[in-house]
Short mmCIF file of C-alpha atoms and ligand atoms in Angstrom, two decimals:
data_model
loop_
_atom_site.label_atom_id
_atom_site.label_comp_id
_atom_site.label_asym_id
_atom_site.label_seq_id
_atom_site.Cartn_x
_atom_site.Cartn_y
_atom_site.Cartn_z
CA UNK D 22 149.80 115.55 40.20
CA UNK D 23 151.97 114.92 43.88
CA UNK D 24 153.61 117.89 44.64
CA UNK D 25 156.17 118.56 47.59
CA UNK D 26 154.70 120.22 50.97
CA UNK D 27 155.43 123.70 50.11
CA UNK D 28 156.42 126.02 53.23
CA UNK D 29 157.40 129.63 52.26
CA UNK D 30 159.24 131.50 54.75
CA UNK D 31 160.24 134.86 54.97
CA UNK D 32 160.99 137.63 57.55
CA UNK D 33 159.39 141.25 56.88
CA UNK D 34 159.74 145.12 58.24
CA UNK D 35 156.69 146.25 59.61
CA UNK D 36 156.13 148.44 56.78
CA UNK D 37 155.97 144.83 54.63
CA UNK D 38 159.78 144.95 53.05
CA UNK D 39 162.03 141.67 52.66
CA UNK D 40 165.12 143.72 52.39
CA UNK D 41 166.40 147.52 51.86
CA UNK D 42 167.88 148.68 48.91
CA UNK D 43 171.40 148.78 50.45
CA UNK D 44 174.35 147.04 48.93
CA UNK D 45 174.27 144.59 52.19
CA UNK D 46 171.15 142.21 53.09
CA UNK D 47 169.25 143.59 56.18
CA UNK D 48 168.79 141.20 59.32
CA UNK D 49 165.19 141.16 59.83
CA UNK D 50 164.95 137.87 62.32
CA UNK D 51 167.15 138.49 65.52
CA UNK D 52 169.47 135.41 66.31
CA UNK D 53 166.91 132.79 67.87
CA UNK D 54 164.57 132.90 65.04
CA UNK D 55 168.01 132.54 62.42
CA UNK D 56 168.14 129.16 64.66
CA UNK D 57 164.07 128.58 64.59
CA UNK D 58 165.10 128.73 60.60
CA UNK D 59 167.95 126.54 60.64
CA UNK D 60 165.98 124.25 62.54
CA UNK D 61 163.37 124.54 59.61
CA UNK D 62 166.07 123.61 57.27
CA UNK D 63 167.23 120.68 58.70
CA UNK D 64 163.43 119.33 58.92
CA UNK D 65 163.22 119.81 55.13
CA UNK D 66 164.29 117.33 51.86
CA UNK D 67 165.06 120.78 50.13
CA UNK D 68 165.42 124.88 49.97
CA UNK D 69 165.10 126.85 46.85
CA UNK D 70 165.57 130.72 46.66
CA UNK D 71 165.06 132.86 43.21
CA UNK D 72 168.04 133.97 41.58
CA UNK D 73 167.38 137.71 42.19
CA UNK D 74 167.68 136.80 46.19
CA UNK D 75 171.54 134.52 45.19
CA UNK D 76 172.22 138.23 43.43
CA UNK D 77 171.03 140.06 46.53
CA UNK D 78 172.63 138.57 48.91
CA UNK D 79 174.51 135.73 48.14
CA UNK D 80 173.74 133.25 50.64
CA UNK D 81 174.95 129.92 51.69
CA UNK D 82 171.65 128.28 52.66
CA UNK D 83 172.88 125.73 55.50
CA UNK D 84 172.13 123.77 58.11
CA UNK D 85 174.57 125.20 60.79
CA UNK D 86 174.09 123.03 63.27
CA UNK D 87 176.37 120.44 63.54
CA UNK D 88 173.87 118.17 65.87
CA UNK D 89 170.99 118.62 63.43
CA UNK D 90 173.21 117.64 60.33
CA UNK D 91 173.66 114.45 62.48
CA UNK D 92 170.15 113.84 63.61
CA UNK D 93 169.85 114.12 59.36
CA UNK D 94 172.44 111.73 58.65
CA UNK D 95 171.54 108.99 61.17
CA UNK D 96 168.02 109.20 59.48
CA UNK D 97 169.39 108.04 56.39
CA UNK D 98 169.11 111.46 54.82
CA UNK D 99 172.40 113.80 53.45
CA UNK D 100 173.54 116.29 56.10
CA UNK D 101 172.09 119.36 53.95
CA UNK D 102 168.94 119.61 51.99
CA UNK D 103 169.09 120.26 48.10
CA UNK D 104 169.55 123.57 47.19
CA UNK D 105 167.54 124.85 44.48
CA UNK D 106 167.23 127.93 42.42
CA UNK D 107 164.98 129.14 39.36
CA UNK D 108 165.82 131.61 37.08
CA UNK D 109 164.48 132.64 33.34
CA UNK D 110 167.70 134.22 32.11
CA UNK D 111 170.02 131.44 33.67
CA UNK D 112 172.41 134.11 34.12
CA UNK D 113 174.01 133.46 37.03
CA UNK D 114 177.64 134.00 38.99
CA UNK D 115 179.29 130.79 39.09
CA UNK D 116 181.34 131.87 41.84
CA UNK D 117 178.44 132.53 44.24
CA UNK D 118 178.58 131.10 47.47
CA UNK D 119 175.43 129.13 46.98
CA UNK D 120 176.98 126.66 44.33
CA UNK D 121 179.99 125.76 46.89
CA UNK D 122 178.63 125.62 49.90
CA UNK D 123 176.22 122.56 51.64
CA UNK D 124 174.45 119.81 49.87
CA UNK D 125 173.37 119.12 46.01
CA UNK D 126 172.38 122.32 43.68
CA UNK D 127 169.80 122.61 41.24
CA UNK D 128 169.07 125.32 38.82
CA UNK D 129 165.46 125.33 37.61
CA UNK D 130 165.19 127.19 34.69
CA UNK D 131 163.97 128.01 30.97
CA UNK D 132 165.29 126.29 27.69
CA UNK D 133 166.93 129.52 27.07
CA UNK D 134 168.24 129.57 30.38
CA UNK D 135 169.69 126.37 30.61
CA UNK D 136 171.47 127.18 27.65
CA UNK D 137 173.30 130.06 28.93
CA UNK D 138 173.18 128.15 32.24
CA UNK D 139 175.21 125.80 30.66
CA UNK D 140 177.51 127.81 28.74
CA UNK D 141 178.98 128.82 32.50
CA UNK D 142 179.62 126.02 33.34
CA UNK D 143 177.50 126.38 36.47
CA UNK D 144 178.54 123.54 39.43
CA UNK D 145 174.87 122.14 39.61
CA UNK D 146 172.24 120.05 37.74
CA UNK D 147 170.29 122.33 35.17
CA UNK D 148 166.85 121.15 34.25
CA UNK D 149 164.79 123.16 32.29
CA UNK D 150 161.15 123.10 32.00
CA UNK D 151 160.44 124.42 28.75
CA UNK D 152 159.92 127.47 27.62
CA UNK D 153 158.67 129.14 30.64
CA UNK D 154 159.33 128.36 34.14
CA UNK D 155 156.06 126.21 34.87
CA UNK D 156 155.99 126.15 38.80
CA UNK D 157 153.56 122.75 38.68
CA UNK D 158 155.82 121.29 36.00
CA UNK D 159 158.60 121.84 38.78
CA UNK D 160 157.20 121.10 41.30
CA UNK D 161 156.21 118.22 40.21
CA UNK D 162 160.38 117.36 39.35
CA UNK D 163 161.50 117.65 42.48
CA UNK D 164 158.67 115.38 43.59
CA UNK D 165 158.86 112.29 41.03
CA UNK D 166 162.76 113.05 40.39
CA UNK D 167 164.28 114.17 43.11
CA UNK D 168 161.82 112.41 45.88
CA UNK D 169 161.61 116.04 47.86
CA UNK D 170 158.49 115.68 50.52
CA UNK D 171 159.03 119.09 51.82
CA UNK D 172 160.54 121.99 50.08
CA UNK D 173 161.00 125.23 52.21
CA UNK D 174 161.11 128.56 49.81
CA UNK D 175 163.05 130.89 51.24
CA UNK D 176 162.05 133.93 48.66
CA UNK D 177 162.43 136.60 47.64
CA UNK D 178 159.24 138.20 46.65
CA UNK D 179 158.38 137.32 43.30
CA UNK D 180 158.79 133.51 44.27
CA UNK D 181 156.56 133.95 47.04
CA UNK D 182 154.25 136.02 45.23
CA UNK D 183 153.62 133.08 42.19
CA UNK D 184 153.95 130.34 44.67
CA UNK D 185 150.72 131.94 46.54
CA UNK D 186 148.88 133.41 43.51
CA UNK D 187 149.07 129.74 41.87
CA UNK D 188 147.66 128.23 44.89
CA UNK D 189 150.68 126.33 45.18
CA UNK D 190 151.90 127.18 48.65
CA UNK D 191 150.95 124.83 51.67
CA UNK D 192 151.97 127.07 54.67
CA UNK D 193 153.64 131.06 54.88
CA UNK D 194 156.33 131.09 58.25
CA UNK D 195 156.37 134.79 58.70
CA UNK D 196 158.75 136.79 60.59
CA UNK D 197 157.91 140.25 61.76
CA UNK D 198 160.74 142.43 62.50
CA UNK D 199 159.87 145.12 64.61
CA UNK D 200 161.68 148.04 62.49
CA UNK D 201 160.91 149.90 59.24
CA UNK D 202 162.52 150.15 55.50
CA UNK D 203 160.42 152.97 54.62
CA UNK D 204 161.96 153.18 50.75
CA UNK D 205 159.44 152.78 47.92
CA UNK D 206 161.51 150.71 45.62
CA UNK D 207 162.55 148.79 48.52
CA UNK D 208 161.74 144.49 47.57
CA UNK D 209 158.38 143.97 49.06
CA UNK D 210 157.30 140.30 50.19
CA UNK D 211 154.31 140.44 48.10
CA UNK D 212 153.43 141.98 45.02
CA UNK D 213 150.07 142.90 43.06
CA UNK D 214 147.98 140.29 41.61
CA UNK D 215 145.25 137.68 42.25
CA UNK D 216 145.34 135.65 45.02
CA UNK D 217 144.56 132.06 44.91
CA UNK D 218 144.97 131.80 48.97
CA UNK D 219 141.71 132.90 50.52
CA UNK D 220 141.83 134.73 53.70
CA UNK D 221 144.74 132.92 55.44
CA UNK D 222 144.12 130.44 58.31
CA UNK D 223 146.24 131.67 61.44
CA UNK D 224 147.51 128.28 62.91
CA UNK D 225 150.26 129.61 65.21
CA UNK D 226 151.73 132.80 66.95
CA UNK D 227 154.73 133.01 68.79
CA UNK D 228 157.19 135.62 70.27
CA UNK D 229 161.00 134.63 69.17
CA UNK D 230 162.97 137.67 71.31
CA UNK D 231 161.47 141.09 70.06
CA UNK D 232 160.28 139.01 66.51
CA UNK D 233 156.72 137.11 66.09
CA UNK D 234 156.38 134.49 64.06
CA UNK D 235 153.37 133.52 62.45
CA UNK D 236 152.48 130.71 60.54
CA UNK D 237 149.61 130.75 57.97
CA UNK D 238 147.86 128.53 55.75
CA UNK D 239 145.83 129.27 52.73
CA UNK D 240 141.95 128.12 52.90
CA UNK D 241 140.60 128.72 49.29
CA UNK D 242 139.19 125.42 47.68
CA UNK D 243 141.08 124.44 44.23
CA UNK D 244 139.95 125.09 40.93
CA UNK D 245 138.12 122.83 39.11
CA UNK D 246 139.93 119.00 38.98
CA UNK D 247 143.16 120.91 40.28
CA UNK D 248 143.37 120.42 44.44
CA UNK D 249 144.88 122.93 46.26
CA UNK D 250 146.65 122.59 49.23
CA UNK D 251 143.49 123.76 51.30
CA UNK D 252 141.90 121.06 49.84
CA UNK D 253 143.36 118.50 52.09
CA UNK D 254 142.60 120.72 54.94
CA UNK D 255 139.15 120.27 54.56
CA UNK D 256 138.92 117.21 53.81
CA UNK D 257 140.35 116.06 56.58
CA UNK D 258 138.12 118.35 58.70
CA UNK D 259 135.24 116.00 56.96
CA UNK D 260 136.90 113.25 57.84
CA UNK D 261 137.12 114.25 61.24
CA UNK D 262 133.72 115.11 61.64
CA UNK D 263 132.67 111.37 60.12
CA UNK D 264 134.20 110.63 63.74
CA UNK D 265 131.26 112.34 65.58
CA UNK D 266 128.61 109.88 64.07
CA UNK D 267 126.66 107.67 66.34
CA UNK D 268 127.52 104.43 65.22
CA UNK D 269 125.36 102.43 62.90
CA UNK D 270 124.79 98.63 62.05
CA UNK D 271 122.99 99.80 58.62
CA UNK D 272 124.78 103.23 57.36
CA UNK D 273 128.35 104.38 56.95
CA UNK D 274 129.17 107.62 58.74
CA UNK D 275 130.29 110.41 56.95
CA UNK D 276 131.67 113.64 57.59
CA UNK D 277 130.93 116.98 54.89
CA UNK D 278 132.08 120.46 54.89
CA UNK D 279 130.38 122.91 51.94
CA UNK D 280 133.65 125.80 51.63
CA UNK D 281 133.02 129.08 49.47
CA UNK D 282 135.51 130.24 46.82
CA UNK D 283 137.24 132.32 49.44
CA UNK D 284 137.76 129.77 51.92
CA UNK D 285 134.94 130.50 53.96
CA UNK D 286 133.29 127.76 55.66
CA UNK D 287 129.51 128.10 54.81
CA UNK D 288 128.24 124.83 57.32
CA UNK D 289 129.19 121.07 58.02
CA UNK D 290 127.29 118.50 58.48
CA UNK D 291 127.53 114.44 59.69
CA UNK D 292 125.56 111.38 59.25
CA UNK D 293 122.83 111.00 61.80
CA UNK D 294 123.81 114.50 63.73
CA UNK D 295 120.91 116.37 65.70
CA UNK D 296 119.32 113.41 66.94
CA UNK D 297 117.91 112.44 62.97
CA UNK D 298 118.48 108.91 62.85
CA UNK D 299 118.53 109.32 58.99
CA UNK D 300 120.21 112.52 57.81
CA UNK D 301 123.11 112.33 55.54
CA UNK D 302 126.03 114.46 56.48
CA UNK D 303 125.93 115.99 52.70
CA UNK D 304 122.51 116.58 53.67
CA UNK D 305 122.82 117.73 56.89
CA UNK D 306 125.79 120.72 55.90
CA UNK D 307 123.56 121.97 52.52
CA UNK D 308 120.69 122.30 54.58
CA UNK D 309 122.04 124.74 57.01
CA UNK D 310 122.69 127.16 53.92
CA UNK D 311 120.07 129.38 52.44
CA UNK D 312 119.25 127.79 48.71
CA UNK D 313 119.10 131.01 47.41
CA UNK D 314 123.08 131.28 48.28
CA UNK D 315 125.17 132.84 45.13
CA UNK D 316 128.29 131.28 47.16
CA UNK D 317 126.57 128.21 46.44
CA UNK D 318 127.67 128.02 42.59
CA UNK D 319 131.28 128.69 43.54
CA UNK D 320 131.51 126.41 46.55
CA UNK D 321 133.58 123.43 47.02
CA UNK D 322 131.21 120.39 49.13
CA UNK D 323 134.24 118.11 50.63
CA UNK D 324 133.07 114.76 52.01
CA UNK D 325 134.50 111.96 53.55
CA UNK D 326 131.95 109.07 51.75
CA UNK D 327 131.66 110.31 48.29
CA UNK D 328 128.16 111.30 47.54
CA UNK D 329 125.22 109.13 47.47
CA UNK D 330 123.22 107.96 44.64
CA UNK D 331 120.26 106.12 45.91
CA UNK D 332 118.23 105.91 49.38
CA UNK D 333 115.14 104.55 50.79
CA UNK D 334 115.42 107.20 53.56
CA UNK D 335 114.72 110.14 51.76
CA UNK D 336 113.63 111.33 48.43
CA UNK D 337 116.72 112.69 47.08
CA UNK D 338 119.99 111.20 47.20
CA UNK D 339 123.16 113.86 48.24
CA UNK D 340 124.67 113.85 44.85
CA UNK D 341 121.43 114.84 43.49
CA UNK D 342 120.70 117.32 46.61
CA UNK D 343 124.57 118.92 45.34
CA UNK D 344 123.27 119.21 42.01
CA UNK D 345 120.13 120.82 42.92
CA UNK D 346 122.12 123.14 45.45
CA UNK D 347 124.23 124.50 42.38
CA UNK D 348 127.73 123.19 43.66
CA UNK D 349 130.19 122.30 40.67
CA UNK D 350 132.96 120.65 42.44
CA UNK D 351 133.08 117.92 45.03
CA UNK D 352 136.28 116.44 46.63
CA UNK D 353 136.48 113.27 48.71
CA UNK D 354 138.32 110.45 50.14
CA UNK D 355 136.46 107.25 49.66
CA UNK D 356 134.58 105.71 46.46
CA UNK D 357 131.40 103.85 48.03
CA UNK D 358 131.65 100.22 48.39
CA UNK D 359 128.83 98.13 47.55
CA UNK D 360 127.96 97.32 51.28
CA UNK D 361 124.31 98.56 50.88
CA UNK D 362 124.09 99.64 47.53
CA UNK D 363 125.13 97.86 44.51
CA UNK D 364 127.27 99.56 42.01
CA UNK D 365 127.14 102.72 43.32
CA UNK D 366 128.74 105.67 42.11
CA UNK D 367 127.93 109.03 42.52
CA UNK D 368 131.10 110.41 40.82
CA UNK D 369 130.34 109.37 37.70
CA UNK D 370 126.45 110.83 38.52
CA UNK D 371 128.36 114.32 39.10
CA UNK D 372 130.52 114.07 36.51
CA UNK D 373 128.35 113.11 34.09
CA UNK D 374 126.44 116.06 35.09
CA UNK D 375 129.65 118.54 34.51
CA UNK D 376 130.77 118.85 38.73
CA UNK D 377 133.93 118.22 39.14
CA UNK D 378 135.16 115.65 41.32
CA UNK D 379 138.06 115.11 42.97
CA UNK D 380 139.55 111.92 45.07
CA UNK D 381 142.00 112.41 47.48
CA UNK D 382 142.57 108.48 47.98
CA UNK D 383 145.34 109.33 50.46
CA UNK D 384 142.35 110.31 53.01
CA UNK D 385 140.58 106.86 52.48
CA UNK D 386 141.81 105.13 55.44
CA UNK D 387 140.89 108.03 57.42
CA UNK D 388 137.29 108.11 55.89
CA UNK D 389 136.99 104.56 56.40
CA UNK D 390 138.14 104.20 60.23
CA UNK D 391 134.80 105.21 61.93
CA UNK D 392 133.20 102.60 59.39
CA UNK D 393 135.54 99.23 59.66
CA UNK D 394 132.18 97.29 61.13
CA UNK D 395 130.62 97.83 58.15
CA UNK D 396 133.67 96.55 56.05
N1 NAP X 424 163.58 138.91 54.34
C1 NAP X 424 163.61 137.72 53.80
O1 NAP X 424 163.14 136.76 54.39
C2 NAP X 424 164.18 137.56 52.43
C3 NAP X 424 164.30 136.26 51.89
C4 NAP X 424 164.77 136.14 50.59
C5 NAP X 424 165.09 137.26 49.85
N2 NAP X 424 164.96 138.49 50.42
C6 NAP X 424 165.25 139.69 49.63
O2 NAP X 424 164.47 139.65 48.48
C7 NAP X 424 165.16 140.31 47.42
C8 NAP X 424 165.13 139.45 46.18
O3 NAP X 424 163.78 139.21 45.84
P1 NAP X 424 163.33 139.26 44.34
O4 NAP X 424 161.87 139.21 44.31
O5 NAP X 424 164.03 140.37 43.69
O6 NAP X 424 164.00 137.95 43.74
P2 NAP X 424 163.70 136.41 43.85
O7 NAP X 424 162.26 136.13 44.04
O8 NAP X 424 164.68 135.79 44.78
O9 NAP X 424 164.16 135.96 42.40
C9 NAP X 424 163.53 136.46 41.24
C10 NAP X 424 164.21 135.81 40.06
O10 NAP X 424 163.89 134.43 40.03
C11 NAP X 424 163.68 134.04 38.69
N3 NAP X 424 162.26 133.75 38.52
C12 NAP X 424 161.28 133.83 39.45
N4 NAP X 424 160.11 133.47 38.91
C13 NAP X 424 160.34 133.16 37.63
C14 NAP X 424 159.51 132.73 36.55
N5 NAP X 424 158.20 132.52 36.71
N6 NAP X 424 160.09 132.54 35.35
C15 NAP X 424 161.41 132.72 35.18
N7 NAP X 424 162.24 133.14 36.17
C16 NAP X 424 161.71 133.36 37.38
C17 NAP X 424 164.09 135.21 37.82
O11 NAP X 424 165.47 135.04 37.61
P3 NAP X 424 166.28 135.67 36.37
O12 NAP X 424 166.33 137.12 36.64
O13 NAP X 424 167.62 134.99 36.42
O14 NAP X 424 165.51 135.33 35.14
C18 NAP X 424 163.77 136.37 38.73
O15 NAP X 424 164.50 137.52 38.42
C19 NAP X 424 166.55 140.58 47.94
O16 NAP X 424 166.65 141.95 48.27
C20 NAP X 424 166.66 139.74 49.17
O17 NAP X 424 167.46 140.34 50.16
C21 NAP X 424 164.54 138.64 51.68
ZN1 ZN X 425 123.94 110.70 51.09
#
């Protein structure tokens, strides 16, 4: 299902606290980062905070900038992103600042919540999404219904903690503020649990006056048909590597990447690489792995080409070789066309054999540009 780009973002003590447990919020981010953030805000379709963080601290959630509101505006967009909240008791103050302040509001919540959402006669939309808050079911709302690309989540913890245990977050802007909290029951940034992230990919590091920021993303391969947000990660890396084939008259070129469970990268692999003027680049990444591999049954394989099912080249075809390897999940860009083999179709080979595949047809034209002679 299409979800929104999800970008958390959150500022944290060194000690790893969102906030102290004083009656006023704590500045973390020193002024130049509070404009790095606004900045963020103005880049995004919407914003959406819990309703313990509204309770907390009561915030307005703006764009401040004047100039930015009008670089929004003459884009055809409002001047301030939706503002969105989710709660499971719907009990909220309806004179809080974040209901009269900026653009549109929408409270996500519960069918018990909406109820007594209602009942205060809230100024927002209420939508609730049964009877628990489903994060895919509303995620997928603000997608489809509301047509939000990009959604920033600006916490507190316990959002950020689901939104990254679900697998559902697609990058983590974190502040570090150079002080400490040092109270135990202090609100943390994340809490206990299992992890659906994988060790975090660092893709930027930057000094904002005595704060860094650092920006994350997660690397762990989805579950089963579901993609994670990693997923496209990788398979555009394949898709990138299909770029590296020498070009062929008589064979497509392909990129592959075989990921662990954790987000490791075990090898990659491209058509023809090495100097073999035959080698598939499924076949290429699963034979720099030990067979023996227990990551192997675990792993993700993400290729540009989906998986071959016939060759005069070699033996096996790739989606047998993936089968043999173990692998039970595949995720790609591009069904095969019947340029040199007629009616094709290695997905339904590895389905039929219980893998689950995945196509992400937004990568096609991507998988397809190193191969347009052959089209
Ligand atoms: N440093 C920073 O960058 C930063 C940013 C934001 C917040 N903060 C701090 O974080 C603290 C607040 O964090 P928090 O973790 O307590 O609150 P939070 O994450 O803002 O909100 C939690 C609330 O959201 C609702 N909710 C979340 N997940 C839900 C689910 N799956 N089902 C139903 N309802 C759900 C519940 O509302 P109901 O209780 O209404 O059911 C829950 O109590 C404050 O101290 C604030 O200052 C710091
Ligand atoms: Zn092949």
């Amino acid at each position: 299902m299409p979800h929104p780009y999800v970008l958390l973002s959150a500022a944290v003590s060194l000690d790893g606290y969102l906030d102290d447990t004083g009656p006023d919020r704590l500045l973390l981010s020193s002024p130049a980062d509070f404009d790095r953030v606004d900045e963020v805000r103005a880049s995004v379709d919407a914003i959406l905070i819990g309703a313990g963080t509204i309770r907390a601290d009561n915030p307005r959630l703006l764009v401040n900038s004047e100039a930015r509101r009008a670089a929004r505006v003459a884009a055809g967009k409002p001047p301030y992103p939706l503002k969105v909240t989710v709660s499971g008791s719907g009990d909220l103050d309806p004179s809080a600042n974040f209901w009269h302040t900026g653009g549109e509001k929408l409270l996500c919540t519960t069918d018990k919540g909406a109820e007594r959402a209602r009942s205060l006669g809230l100024a927002a939309d209420v939508i609730s999404l049964g009877p628990e808050l489903d994060w895919h079911r509303l995620l997928e709302h603000l997608h489809e219904e509301r047509g939000v690309d990009r959604l920033m989540v600006e916490g507190g913890g316990r959002v950020h903690t689901q939104l990254l245990q679900q697998g559902l977050a697609d990058e983590l802007q974190l502040v570090l503020a150079p002080l400490f909290v040092g109270t135990p029951d202090a609100p943390r940034l994340f809490g206990p649990g299992t992890y659906q992230a994988g060790r975090l990919r660092l893709v930027e590091s930057r000094r904002i006056e005595d704060v860094v920021l650092m920006r994350y993303e997660p690397t762990a391969p989805g579950t089963g048909v579901q993609a994670s947000p990693a997923d496209r990660h990788w398979l555009s890396l394949a898709c990138e590597l299909a770029t590296l084939c020498p070009p062929s008259e008589t064979a497509f070129s392909v990129g592959a990447v075989v990921v662990a469970a954790d987000g490791t990268e075990l090898a990659r692999g491209h058509s023809r690489e090495a100097g073999d003027p035959v080698v598939h680049a499924e076949e290429a990444a699963l034979a720099k792995i030990g067979p023996a591999d227990p990551r192997l049954a675990t792993a993700t394989v993400y290729t540009s080409l989906e998986p071959c099912t016939r060759r005069a080249s070699r033996p096996f075809p790739c989606a047998r070789l993936i089968l043999d390897a173990g692998v039970r999940r595949v995720v790609t860009a591009w069904r095969e066309p019947d340029t040199f083999v007629a009616g094709a179709d290695g997905t339904g080979l590895l389905t039929g054999a219980g893998v689950n595949v995945v196509v992400l047809g937004e990568y096609e034209d991507r998988a397809k540009a190193p191969n347009r002679h052959l089209l």
